[in-house]
CSV table of C-alpha atoms in Angstrom, one decimal:
chain,number,residue,atom,x,y,z
M,56,UNK,CA,185.0,105.6,121.0
M,57,UNK,CA,182.6,103.0,119.6
M,58,UNK,CA,180.1,103.7,122.3
M,59,UNK,CA,180.3,107.5,121.5
M,60,UNK,CA,179.7,106.8,117.8
M,61,UNK,CA,176.7,104.5,118.7
M,62,UNK,CA,175.2,107.0,121.0
M,63,UNK,CA,175.6,109.8,118.5
M,64,UNK,CA,173.9,107.8,115.8
M,65,UNK,CA,171.1,106.9,118.2
M,66,UNK,CA,170.5,110.5,119.1
M,67,UNK,CA,170.6,112.0,115.6
M,68,UNK,CA,167.1,110.6,114.7
M,69,UNK,CA,164.7,113.5,114.1
M,70,UNK,CA,167.5,116.1,114.1
M,71,UNK,CA,166.6,117.3,110.6
M,72,UNK,CA,163.1,118.2,111.8
M,73,UNK,CA,164.7,120.1,114.7
M,74,UNK,CA,167.0,122.0,112.3
M,75,UNK,CA,164.1,123.0,110.1
M,76,UNK,CA,162.1,124.2,113.1
M,77,UNK,CA,164.9,126.3,114.5
M,78,UNK,CA,165.7,127.9,111.1
M,79,UNK,CA,162.1,129.2,111.0
M,80,UNK,CA,162.4,131.0,114.3
M,81,UNK,CA,163.5,134.7,114.6
M,82,UNK,CA,166.5,134.3,116.9
M,83,UNK,CA,169.6,132.9,115.2
M,84,UNK,CA,172.6,132.0,117.2
M,85,UNK,CA,176.0,131.5,115.6
M,86,UNK,CA,178.9,129.7,117.4
M,87,UNK,CA,182.6,130.1,117.0
M,88,UNK,CA,185.4,128.3,118.8
M,89,UNK,CA,186.6,130.8,121.5
M,90,UNK,CA,190.2,130.4,120.2
M,91,UNK,CA,189.1,131.4,116.7
M,92,UNK,CA,190.8,134.8,115.9
M,93,UNK,CA,187.9,135.6,113.6
M,94,UNK,CA,185.3,135.2,116.2
M,95,UNK,CA,183.0,138.2,116.5
M,96,UNK,CA,183.3,140.6,119.5
M,97,UNK,CA,180.2,142.8,119.2
M,98,UNK,CA,177.7,143.8,121.8
M,99,UNK,CA,175.5,140.9,120.7
M,100,UNK,CA,178.1,138.3,121.6
M,101,UNK,CA,178.8,136.2,124.7
M,102,UNK,CA,181.4,133.6,125.5
M,103,UNK,CA,179.8,130.4,126.8
M,104,UNK,CA,181.7,127.4,128.3
M,105,UNK,CA,179.4,124.4,127.8
M,106,UNK,CA,180.2,121.4,130.1
M,107,UNK,CA,178.8,117.9,129.9
M,108,UNK,CA,178.5,116.4,133.4
M,109,UNK,CA,181.1,113.9,134.5
M,110,UNK,CA,180.3,110.1,134.5
M,111,UNK,CA,177.0,109.4,136.3
M,112,UNK,CA,176.0,106.2,138.0
M,113,UNK,CA,173.5,105.6,135.1
M,114,UNK,CA,176.5,105.8,132.6
M,115,UNK,CA,178.4,103.3,134.8
M,116,UNK,CA,175.5,100.9,135.1
M,117,UNK,CA,174.9,101.0,131.3
M,118,UNK,CA,178.6,100.4,130.6
M,119,UNK,CA,178.6,97.4,132.9
M,120,UNK,CA,175.4,96.0,131.3
M,121,UNK,CA,177.0,96.3,127.8
M,122,UNK,CA,180.2,94.6,129.0
M,123,UNK,CA,178.1,91.7,130.3
M,124,UNK,CA,176.5,91.3,126.8
M,125,UNK,CA,173.2,92.9,127.5
M,126,UNK,CA,171.3,94.8,124.8
M,127,UNK,CA,168.1,96.7,124.9
M,128,UNK,CA,165.9,98.8,122.7
M,129,UNK,CA,166.4,102.5,123.5
M,130,UNK,CA,163.6,104.3,125.4
M,131,UNK,CA,161.6,101.2,126.3
M,132,UNK,CA,160.7,99.9,129.7
M,133,UNK,CA,162.2,96.4,129.8
M,134,UNK,CA,164.2,94.4,132.3
M,135,UNK,CA,167.3,94.7,130.2
M,136,UNK,CA,167.2,98.5,130.0
M,137,UNK,CA,169.5,99.8,132.8
M,138,UNK,CA,168.3,103.4,132.3
M,139,UNK,CA,164.8,102.6,133.7
M,140,UNK,CA,166.0,101.1,137.0
M,141,UNK,CA,164.3,103.0,139.9
M,142,UNK,CA,167.6,103.1,141.8
M,143,UNK,CA,169.2,105.6,139.3
M,144,UNK,CA,166.5,108.2,139.5
M,145,UNK,CA,168.2,111.6,138.8
M,146,UNK,CA,171.6,109.8,138.9
M,147,UNK,CA,174.5,111.4,140.7
M,148,UNK,CA,178.1,111.4,139.8
M,149,UNK,CA,180.5,108.5,140.3
M,150,UNK,CA,183.9,109.1,141.8
M,151,UNK,CA,185.3,109.0,138.2
M,152,UNK,CA,182.7,111.7,137.3
M,153,UNK,CA,183.8,113.9,140.2
M,154,UNK,CA,187.4,113.6,139.1
M,155,UNK,CA,186.5,114.5,135.5
M,156,UNK,CA,184.8,117.7,136.8
M,157,UNK,CA,187.7,118.5,139.1
M,158,UNK,CA,190.1,118.1,136.3
M,159,UNK,CA,188.5,121.1,134.5
M,160,UNK,CA,189.2,123.5,137.4
M,161,UNK,CA,192.6,124.4,136.0
M,162,UNK,CA,191.1,125.3,132.7
M,163,UNK,CA,188.7,127.7,134.4
M,164,UNK,CA,191.5,129.2,136.5
M,165,UNK,CA,193.4,130.0,133.3
M,166,UNK,CA,190.5,131.8,131.7
M,167,UNK,CA,191.4,135.4,131.0
M,168,UNK,CA,187.8,136.4,131.5
M,169,UNK,CA,186.2,134.5,134.3
M,170,UNK,CA,182.5,133.4,134.0
M,171,UNK,CA,180.1,136.0,135.5
M,172,UNK,CA,177.2,133.5,135.6
M,173,UNK,CA,176.9,129.7,135.9
M,174,UNK,CA,173.7,128.1,134.6
M,175,UNK,CA,172.9,124.5,135.7
M,176,UNK,CA,170.6,121.8,134.6
M,177,UNK,CA,168.6,120.9,137.8
M,178,UNK,CA,169.7,117.2,137.5
M,179,UNK,CA,172.0,116.0,140.3
M,180,UNK,CA,174.9,115.1,138.1
M,181,UNK,CA,174.9,118.5,136.3
M,182,UNK,CA,174.6,120.4,139.6
M,183,UNK,CA,177.5,118.4,141.1
M,184,UNK,CA,179.6,118.9,138.0
M,185,UNK,CA,179.0,122.6,137.7
M,186,UNK,CA,179.8,123.1,141.4
M,187,UNK,CA,183.1,121.3,141.0
M,188,UNK,CA,184.2,122.7,137.7
M,189,UNK,CA,183.5,126.3,138.8
M,190,UNK,CA,184.3,125.8,142.5
M,191,UNK,CA,186.4,129.0,142.8
M,192,UNK,CA,183.5,131.1,141.7
M,193,UNK,CA,181.0,130.0,144.4
M,194,UNK,CA,179.6,133.0,146.2
M,195,UNK,CA,181.1,135.4,143.7
M,196,UNK,CA,178.7,135.1,140.7
M,197,UNK,CA,175.1,134.0,140.3
M,198,UNK,CA,174.5,130.2,140.3
M,199,UNK,CA,171.1,129.6,138.6
M,200,UNK,CA,169.3,126.3,137.9
M,201,UNK,CA,167.4,126.4,134.6
M,202,UNK,CA,164.8,123.8,133.6
M,203,UNK,CA,165.5,124.3,129.9
M,204,UNK,CA,169.0,122.9,130.3
M,205,UNK,CA,167.7,119.4,131.3
M,206,UNK,CA,168.7,116.2,129.5
M,207,UNK,CA,166.3,114.9,126.8
M,208,UNK,CA,163.3,113.9,128.9
M,209,UNK,CA,161.1,110.8,129.1
M,210,UNK,CA,161.2,107.0,129.9
M,211,UNK,CA,164.7,106.9,131.4
M,212,UNK,CA,164.4,107.3,135.1
M,213,UNK,CA,167.9,108.8,135.3
M,214,UNK,CA,166.4,111.9,133.5
M,215,UNK,CA,163.6,112.5,135.9
M,216,UNK,CA,164.2,115.4,138.2
M,217,UNK,CA,164.0,115.1,142.0
M,218,UNK,CA,161.7,117.5,143.9
M,219,UNK,CA,162.8,121.1,143.8
M,220,UNK,CA,162.9,121.3,147.7
M,221,UNK,CA,165.3,118.4,147.8
M,222,UNK,CA,167.6,119.9,145.3
M,223,UNK,CA,167.5,123.2,147.3
M,224,UNK,CA,168.5,121.5,150.5
M,225,UNK,CA,171.3,119.5,149.0
M,226,UNK,CA,172.6,122.3,146.8
M,227,UNK,CA,172.2,125.5,148.8
M,228,UNK,CA,174.7,127.4,146.8
M,229,UNK,CA,172.4,127.3,143.7
M,230,UNK,CA,169.4,129.5,143.2
M,231,UNK,CA,166.4,127.3,142.1
M,232,UNK,CA,163.9,130.2,141.8
M,233,UNK,CA,163.6,129.7,138.0
M,234,UNK,CA,162.3,126.1,138.6
M,235,UNK,CA,158.5,126.6,138.6
M,236,UNK,CA,157.2,123.3,140.0
M,237,UNK,CA,158.1,121.2,143.1
M,238,UNK,CA,157.7,117.9,141.3
M,239,UNK,CA,158.9,117.1,137.8
M,240,UNK,CA,156.1,118.2,135.5
M,241,UNK,CA,158.0,117.6,132.3
M,242,UNK,CA,158.9,113.9,132.7
M,243,UNK,CA,156.8,111.4,130.8
M,244,UNK,CA,157.3,107.7,131.8
M,245,UNK,CA,156.1,106.3,128.4
M,246,UNK,CA,157.4,108.8,125.8
M,247,UNK,CA,160.8,110.3,125.0
M,248,UNK,CA,161.1,113.9,123.9
M,249,UNK,CA,161.5,114.5,120.2
M,250,UNK,CA,164.6,116.4,118.9
M,251,UNK,CA,162.2,119.2,118.0
M,252,UNK,CA,161.1,119.4,121.6
M,253,UNK,CA,164.6,119.3,123.0
M,254,UNK,CA,165.7,122.1,120.5
M,255,UNK,CA,162.7,124.2,121.4
M,256,UNK,CA,163.6,124.0,125.1
M,257,UNK,CA,167.2,125.0,124.2
M,258,UNK,CA,165.8,127.9,122.1
M,259,UNK,CA,164.0,129.2,125.2
M,260,UNK,CA,167.2,129.0,127.1
M,261,UNK,CA,169.0,131.0,124.5
M,262,UNK,CA,166.3,133.7,124.5
M,263,UNK,CA,166.8,133.9,128.3
M,264,UNK,CA,170.6,134.0,127.9
M,265,UNK,CA,170.4,136.8,125.3
M,266,UNK,CA,168.5,138.9,127.8
M,267,UNK,CA,171.1,138.5,130.6
M,268,UNK,CA,173.7,141.2,131.1
M,269,UNK,CA,176.6,138.8,131.6
M,270,UNK,CA,179.1,138.3,128.8
M,271,UNK,CA,180.9,135.2,130.1
M,272,UNK,CA,178.9,132.2,131.2
M,273,UNK,CA,179.4,128.6,132.3
M,274,UNK,CA,176.7,126.0,131.4
M,275,UNK,CA,176.5,122.5,133.0
M,276,UNK,CA,174.2,120.2,131.0
M,277,UNK,CA,174.0,116.8,129.2
M,278,UNK,CA,175.0,114.9,126.1
M,279,UNK,CA,171.8,114.7,124.2
M,280,UNK,CA,170.9,118.3,125.0
M,281,UNK,CA,174.3,119.5,123.9
M,282,UNK,CA,174.1,117.4,120.7
M,283,UNK,CA,170.8,119.0,119.8
M,284,UNK,CA,172.1,122.5,120.6
M,285,UNK,CA,175.3,122.2,118.4
M,286,UNK,CA,173.4,120.5,115.6
M,287,UNK,CA,170.0,122.2,115.5
M,288,UNK,CA,170.2,125.5,117.5
M,289,UNK,CA,173.6,126.8,116.7
M,290,UNK,CA,175.0,127.7,113.3
M,291,UNK,CA,178.5,126.4,113.6
M,292,UNK,CA,181.4,124.6,112.1
M,293,UNK,CA,181.1,120.8,111.7
M,294,UNK,CA,184.0,120.3,114.2
M,295,UNK,CA,181.7,121.6,117.0
M,296,UNK,CA,178.9,119.2,116.3
M,297,UNK,CA,180.5,116.1,117.7
M,298,UNK,CA,179.2,114.2,120.8
M,299,UNK,CA,180.4,115.5,124.1
M,300,UNK,CA,182.4,113.1,126.3
M,301,UNK,CA,181.7,113.0,130.0
M,302,UNK,CA,183.4,115.9,131.7
M,303,UNK,CA,184.1,117.7,128.4
M,304,UNK,CA,184.1,121.5,128.2
M,305,UNK,CA,183.6,123.3,124.9
M,306,UNK,CA,184.1,127.1,124.9
M,307,UNK,CA,182.5,129.1,122.2
M,308,UNK,CA,181.6,132.7,121.3
M,309,UNK,CA,177.9,133.0,120.6
M,310,UNK,CA,176.6,135.7,118.3
M,311,UNK,CA,172.9,136.5,118.8
M,312,UNK,CA,171.2,137.7,115.6
M,313,UNK,CA,167.6,138.8,114.9
């Protein structure tokens, strides 16, 4: 719990600027907990099941470093920063992370309206998580990787995407046609994205999602991206703005307004 609070505080810097930028854009998206009896049901609504990936190896390595008393300045390239280790490039899930994802399968099975589309961040840990969480839907609904769902980008090697062709070979069930470049053209080794930039990427995703015909969607993404979405992009209750735990699913009704 202490780690979650620390990470939330760390990632809230610049959020006010992101909120202001999103409020100035034409598309407004409101979010309501899916169990809310007052949630809207119009043609301009969709039910979205947002999932944070399960524990990744980068999360484990950082947890071990903290337990050993190591500290580091976020988003700096130093020996003490575990997130810049070359070995954790595009970090995959740990076994704990896989089990966290598998534990959500029952939740999906109990959904009255099954997802008609699954959108994935193209990072390994999100791809693995989405495939496990929505395993029963493989081959039945579109599985699409979307670059705008990526984690906050820059400096941390775990957030650098592997080549598109490698992801296609290792995750053949997923359609990567929306990924435009073979190599990661967005990653910057010396600068972290601002919250405005993260929220702008998310805004582009919501524009795309609004245009899709599906009404029930699963989304596999990341903690900082989700924090920006629920704090800057979506108009929602305070209870929905909290940090996502690894392997957490948050189901909401989205209302798209212009």
